[in-house]
mmCIF file of C-alpha atoms and ligand atoms in Angstrom:
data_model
loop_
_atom_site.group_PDB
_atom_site.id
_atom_site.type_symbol
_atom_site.label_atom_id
_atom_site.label_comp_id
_atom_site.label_asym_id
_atom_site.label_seq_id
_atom_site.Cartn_x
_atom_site.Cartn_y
_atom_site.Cartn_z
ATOM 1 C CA UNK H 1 0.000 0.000 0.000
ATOM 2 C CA UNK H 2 1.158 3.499 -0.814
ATOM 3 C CA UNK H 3 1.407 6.468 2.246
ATOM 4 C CA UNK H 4 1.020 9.709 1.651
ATOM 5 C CA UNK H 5 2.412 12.224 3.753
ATOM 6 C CA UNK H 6 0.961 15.263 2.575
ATOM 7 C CA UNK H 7 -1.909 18.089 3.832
ATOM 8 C CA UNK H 8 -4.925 18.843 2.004
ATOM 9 C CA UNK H 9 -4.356 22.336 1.497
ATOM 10 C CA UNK H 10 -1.006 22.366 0.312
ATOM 11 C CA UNK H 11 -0.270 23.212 -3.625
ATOM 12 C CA UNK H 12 2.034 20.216 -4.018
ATOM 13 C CA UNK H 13 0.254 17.893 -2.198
ATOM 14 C CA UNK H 14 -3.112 18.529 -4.321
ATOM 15 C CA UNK H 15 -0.704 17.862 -7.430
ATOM 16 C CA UNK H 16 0.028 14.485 -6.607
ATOM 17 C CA UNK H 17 -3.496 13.811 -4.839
ATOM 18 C CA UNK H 18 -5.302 14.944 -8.382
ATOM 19 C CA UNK H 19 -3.181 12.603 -10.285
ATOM 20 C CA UNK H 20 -3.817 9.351 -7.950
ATOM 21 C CA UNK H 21 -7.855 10.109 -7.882
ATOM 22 C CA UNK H 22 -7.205 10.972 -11.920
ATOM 23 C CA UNK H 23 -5.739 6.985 -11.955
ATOM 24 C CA UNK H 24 -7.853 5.087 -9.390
ATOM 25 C CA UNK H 25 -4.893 4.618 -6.900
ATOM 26 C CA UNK H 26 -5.614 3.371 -3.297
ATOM 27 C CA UNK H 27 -3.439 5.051 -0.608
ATOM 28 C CA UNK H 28 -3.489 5.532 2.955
ATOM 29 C CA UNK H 29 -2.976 9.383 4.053
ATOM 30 C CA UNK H 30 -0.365 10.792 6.840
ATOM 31 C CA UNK H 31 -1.405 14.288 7.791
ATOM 32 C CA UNK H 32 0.839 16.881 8.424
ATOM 33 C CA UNK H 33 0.214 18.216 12.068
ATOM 34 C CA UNK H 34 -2.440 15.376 12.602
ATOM 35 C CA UNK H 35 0.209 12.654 12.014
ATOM 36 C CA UNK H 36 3.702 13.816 11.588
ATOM 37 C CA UNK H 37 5.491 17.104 11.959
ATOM 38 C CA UNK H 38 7.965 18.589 9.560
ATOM 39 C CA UNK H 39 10.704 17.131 11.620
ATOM 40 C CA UNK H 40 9.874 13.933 11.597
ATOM 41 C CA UNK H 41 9.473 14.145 8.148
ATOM 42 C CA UNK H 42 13.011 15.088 7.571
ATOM 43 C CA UNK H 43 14.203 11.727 8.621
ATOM 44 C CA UNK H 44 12.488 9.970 6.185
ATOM 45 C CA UNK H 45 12.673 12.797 3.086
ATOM 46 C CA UNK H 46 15.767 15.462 4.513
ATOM 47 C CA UNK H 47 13.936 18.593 2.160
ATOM 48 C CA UNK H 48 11.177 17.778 4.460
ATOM 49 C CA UNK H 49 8.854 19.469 1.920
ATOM 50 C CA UNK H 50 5.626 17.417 1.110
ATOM 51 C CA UNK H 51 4.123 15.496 -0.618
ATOM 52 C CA UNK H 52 6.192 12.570 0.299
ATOM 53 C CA UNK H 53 5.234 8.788 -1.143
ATOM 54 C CA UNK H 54 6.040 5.834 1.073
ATOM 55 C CA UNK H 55 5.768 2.694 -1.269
ATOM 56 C CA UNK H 56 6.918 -0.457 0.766
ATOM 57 C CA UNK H 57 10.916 0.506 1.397
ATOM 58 C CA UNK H 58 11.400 3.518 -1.162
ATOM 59 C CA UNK H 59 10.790 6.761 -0.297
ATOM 60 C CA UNK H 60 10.257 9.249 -2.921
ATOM 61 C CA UNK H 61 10.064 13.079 -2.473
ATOM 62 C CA UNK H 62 9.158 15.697 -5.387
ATOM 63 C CA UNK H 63 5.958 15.555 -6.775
ATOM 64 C CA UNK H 64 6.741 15.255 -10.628
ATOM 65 C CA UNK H 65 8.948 11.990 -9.425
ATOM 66 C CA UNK H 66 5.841 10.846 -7.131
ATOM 67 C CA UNK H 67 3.606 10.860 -10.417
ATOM 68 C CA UNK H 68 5.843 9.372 -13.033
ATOM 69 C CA UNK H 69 6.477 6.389 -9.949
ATOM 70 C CA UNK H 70 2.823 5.722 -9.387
ATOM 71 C CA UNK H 71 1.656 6.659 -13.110
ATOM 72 C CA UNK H 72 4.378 5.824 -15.816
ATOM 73 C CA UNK H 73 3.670 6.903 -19.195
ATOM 74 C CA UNK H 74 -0.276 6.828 -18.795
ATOM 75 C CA UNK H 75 0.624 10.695 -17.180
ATOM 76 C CA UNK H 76 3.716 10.979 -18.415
ATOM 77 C CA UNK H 77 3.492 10.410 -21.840
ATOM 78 C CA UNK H 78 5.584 12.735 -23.491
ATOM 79 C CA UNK H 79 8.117 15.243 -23.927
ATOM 80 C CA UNK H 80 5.657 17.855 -24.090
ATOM 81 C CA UNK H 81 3.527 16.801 -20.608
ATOM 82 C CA UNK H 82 7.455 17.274 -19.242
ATOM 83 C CA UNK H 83 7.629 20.410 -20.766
ATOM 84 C CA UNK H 84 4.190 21.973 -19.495
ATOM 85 C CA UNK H 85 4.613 20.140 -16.076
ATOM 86 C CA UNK H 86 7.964 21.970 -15.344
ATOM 87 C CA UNK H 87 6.631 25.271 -16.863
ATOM 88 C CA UNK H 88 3.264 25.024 -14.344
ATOM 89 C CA UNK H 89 5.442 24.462 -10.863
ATOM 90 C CA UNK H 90 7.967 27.104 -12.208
ATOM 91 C CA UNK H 91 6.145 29.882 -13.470
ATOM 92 C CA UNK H 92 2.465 29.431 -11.673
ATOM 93 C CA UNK H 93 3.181 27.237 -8.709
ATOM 94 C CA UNK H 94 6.162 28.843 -7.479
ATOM 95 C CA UNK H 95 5.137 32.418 -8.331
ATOM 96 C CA UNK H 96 2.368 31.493 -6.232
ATOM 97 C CA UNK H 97 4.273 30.419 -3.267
ATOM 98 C CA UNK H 98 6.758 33.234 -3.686
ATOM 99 C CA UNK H 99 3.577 35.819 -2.604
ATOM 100 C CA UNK H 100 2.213 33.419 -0.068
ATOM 101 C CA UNK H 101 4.977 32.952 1.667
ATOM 102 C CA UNK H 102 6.369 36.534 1.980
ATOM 103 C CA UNK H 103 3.281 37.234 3.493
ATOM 104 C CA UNK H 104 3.354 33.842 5.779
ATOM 105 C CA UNK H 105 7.217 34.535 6.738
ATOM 106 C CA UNK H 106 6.727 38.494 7.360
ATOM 107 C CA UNK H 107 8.926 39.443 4.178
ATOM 108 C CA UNK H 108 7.570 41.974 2.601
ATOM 109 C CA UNK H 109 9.461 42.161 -0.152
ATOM 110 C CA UNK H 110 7.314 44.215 -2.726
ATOM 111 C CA UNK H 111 10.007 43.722 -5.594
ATOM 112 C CA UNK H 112 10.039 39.744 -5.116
ATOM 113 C CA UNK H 113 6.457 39.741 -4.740
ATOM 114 C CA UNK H 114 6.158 42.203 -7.938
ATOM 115 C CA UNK H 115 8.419 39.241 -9.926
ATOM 116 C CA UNK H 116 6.155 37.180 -8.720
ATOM 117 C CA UNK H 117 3.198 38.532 -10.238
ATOM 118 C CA UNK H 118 4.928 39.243 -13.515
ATOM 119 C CA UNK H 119 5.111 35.387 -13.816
ATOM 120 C CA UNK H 120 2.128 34.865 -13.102
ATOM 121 C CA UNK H 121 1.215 36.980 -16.526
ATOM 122 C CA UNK H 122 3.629 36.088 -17.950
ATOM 123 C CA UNK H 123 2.462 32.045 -17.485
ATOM 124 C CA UNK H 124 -1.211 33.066 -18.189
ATOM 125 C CA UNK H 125 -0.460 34.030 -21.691
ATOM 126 C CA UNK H 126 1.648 30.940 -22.422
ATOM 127 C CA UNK H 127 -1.144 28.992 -20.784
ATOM 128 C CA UNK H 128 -3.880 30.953 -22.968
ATOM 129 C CA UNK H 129 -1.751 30.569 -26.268
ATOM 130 C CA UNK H 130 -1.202 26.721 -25.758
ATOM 131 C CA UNK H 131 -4.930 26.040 -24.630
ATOM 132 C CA UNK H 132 -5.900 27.850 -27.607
ATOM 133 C CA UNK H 133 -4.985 24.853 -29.746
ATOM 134 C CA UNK H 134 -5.808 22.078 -27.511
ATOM 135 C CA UNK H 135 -7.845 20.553 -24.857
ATOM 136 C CA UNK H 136 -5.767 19.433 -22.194
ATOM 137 C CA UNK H 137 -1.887 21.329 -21.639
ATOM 138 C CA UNK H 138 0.266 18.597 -23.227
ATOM 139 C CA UNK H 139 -2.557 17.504 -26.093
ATOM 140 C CA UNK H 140 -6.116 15.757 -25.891
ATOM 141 C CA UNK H 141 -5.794 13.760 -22.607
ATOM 142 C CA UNK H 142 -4.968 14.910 -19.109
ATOM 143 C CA UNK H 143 -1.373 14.420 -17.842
ATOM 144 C CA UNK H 144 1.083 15.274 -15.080
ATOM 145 C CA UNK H 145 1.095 19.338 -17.128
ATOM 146 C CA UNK H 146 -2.737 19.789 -16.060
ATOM 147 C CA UNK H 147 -2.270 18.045 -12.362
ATOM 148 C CA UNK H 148 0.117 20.624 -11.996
ATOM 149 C CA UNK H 149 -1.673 23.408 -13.812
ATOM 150 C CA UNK H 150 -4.897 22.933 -11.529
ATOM 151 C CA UNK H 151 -3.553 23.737 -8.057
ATOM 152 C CA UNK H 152 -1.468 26.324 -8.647
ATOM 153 C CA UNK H 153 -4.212 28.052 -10.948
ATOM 154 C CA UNK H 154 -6.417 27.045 -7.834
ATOM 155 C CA UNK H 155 -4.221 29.316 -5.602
ATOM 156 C CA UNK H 156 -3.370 31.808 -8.228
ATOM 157 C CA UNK H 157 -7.392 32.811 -8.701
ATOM 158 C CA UNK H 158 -7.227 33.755 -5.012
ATOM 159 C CA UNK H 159 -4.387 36.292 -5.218
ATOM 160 C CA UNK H 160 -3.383 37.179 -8.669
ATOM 161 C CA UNK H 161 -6.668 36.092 -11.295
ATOM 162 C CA UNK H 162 -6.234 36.111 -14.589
ATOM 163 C CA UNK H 163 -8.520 38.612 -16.991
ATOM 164 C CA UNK H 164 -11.320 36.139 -18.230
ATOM 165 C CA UNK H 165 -11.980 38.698 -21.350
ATOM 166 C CA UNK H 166 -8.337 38.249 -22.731
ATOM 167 C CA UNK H 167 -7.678 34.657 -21.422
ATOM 168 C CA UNK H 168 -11.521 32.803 -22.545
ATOM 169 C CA UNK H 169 -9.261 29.302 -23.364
ATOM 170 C CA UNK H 170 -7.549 29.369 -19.689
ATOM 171 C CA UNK H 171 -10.492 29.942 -18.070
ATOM 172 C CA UNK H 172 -12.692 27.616 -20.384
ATOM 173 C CA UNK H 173 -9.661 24.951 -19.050
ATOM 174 C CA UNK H 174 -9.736 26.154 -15.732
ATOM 175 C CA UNK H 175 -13.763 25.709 -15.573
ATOM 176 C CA UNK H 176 -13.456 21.996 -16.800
ATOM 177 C CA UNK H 177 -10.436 21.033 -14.325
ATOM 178 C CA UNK H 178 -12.691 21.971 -11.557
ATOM 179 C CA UNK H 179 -15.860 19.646 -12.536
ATOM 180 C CA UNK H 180 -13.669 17.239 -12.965
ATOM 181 C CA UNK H 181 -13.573 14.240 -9.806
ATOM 182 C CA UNK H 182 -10.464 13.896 -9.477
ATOM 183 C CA UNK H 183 -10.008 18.109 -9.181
ATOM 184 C CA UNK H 184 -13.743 18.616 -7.628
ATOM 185 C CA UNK H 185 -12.206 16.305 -4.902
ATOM 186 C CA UNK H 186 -9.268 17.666 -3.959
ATOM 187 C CA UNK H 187 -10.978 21.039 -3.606
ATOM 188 C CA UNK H 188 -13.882 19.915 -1.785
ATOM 189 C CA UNK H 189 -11.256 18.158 1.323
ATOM 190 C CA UNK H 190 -9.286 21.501 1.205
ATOM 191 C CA UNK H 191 -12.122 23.339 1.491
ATOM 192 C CA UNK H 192 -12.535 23.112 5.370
ATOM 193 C CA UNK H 193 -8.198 24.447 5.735
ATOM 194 C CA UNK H 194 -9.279 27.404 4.134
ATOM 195 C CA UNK H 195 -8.898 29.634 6.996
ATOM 196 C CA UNK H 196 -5.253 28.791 7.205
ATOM 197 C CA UNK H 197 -4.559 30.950 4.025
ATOM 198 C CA UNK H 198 -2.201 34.436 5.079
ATOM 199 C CA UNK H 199 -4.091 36.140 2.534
ATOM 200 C CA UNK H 200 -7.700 37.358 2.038
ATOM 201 C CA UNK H 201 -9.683 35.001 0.287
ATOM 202 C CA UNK H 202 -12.371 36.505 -2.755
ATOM 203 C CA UNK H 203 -15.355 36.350 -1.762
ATOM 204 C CA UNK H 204 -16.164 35.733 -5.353
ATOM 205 C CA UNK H 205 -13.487 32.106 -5.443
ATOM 206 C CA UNK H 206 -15.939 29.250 -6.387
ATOM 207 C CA UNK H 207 -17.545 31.135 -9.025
ATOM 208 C CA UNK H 208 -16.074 28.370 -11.217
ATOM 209 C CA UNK H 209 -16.290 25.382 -8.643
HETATM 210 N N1 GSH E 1 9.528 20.794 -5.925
HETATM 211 C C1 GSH E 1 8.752 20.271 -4.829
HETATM 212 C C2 GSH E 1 7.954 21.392 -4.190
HETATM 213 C C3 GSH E 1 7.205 20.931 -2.942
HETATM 214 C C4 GSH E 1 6.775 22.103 -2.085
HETATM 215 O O1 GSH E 1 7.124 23.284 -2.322
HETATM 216 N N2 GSH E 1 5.980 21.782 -1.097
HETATM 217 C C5 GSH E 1 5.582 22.797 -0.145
HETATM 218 C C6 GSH E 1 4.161 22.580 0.329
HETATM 219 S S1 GSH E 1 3.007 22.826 -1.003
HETATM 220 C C7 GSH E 1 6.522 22.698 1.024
HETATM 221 O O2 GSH E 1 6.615 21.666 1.657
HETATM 222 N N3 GSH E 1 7.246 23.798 1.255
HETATM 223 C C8 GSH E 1 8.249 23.861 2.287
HETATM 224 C C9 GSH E 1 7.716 24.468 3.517
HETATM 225 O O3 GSH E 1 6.516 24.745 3.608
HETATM 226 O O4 GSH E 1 8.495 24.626 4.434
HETATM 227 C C10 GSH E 1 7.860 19.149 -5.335
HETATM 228 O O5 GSH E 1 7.485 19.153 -6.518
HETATM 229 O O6 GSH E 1 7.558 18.235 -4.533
#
């Protein structure tokens, strides 16, 4: 059986969670605070950053590694799912955590959180131009690209949204990731942590959930 240490609310952790409901997977759930703490962690996984996958005596930290382990090729079929994977943590997922955490860790660091921002953009027009030719990030099907696309556009909506009018294919994407189960899911558990965000949080959010 496969362990998850992970916490619903956290970015990465609904990454790996989306593409395990997206595949059927069984596995047993360690909570962070609940059932471990971050230095417990670190004996297992030294980064200590989660998710983490426990599968019999491997353990196996970063989430793109944690797919293409439980998945193989039916999420990581291509060069291209690579491509958009890497480009969603970098340029939405991180950009995201870059505001949220110099909020969470008292930086205040306007220019860092200004960068931030700009790749946010910056991503939303790649996003828009890509989607404009295609379903799914990487082609017709879902792969690791949109598991990674969907949280961090999840998180992004609540501090730096997108202009529907000049972005109708990444929100048209956006709206179909969230009716989808294994998405809809993830959002509905997290859904209760809400309060633990640093920032406000729209009062307009689930317009598309
Ligand atoms: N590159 C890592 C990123 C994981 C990550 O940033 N996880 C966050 C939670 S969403 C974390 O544990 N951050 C460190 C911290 O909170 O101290 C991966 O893909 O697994």
């Amino acid at each position: 059986m496969l362990t998850l240490y992970e916490h619903p609310f956290a970015l990465y952790c609904q990454k790996v969670l989306i593409a395990l409901n997206e595949q059927g997977i069984a596995y047993d759930v360690l909570e962070e605070q609940r059932d471990f703490d971050r230095a417990e962690l670190a004996e297992l996984w030294p980064p200590a950053s989660i998710p983490v996958l426990r599968d019999g005596d491997q353990v196996i930290g970063e989430t793109s590694i944690i797919i293409e382990h439980v998945a193989g090729a039916r999420l990581v079929p291509s060069l291209e799912a690579r491509k958009w994977d890497r480009l969603c943590d970098q340029y939405v997922s991180d950009a995201v955590q870059a505001i949220v955490f110099d909020t969470i860790y008292e930086r205040f660091d306007e220019r860092a959180v200004s960068q931030a921002r700009g790749r946010l953009d910056m991503a939303y027009g790649m996003l828009e131009a890509q989607l404009a030719g295609h379903e799914f990030l990487a082609g017709d099907t879902l792969t690791i690209a949109d598991c990674a696309a969907a949280p961090g556009l999840f998180y992004a909506l609540a501090i730096h949204p997108w202009d529907e009018g000049t972005h109708p294919h990444l929100t048209r994407y956006y709206r179909a990731l969230a009716q989808r189960p294994s998405f809809a899911k993830v959002i509905a558990d997290a859904r209760p942590y809400r309060h633990l965000f640093p920032l406000p949080w729209p009062a307009d959010f689930d317009r598309y959930h």
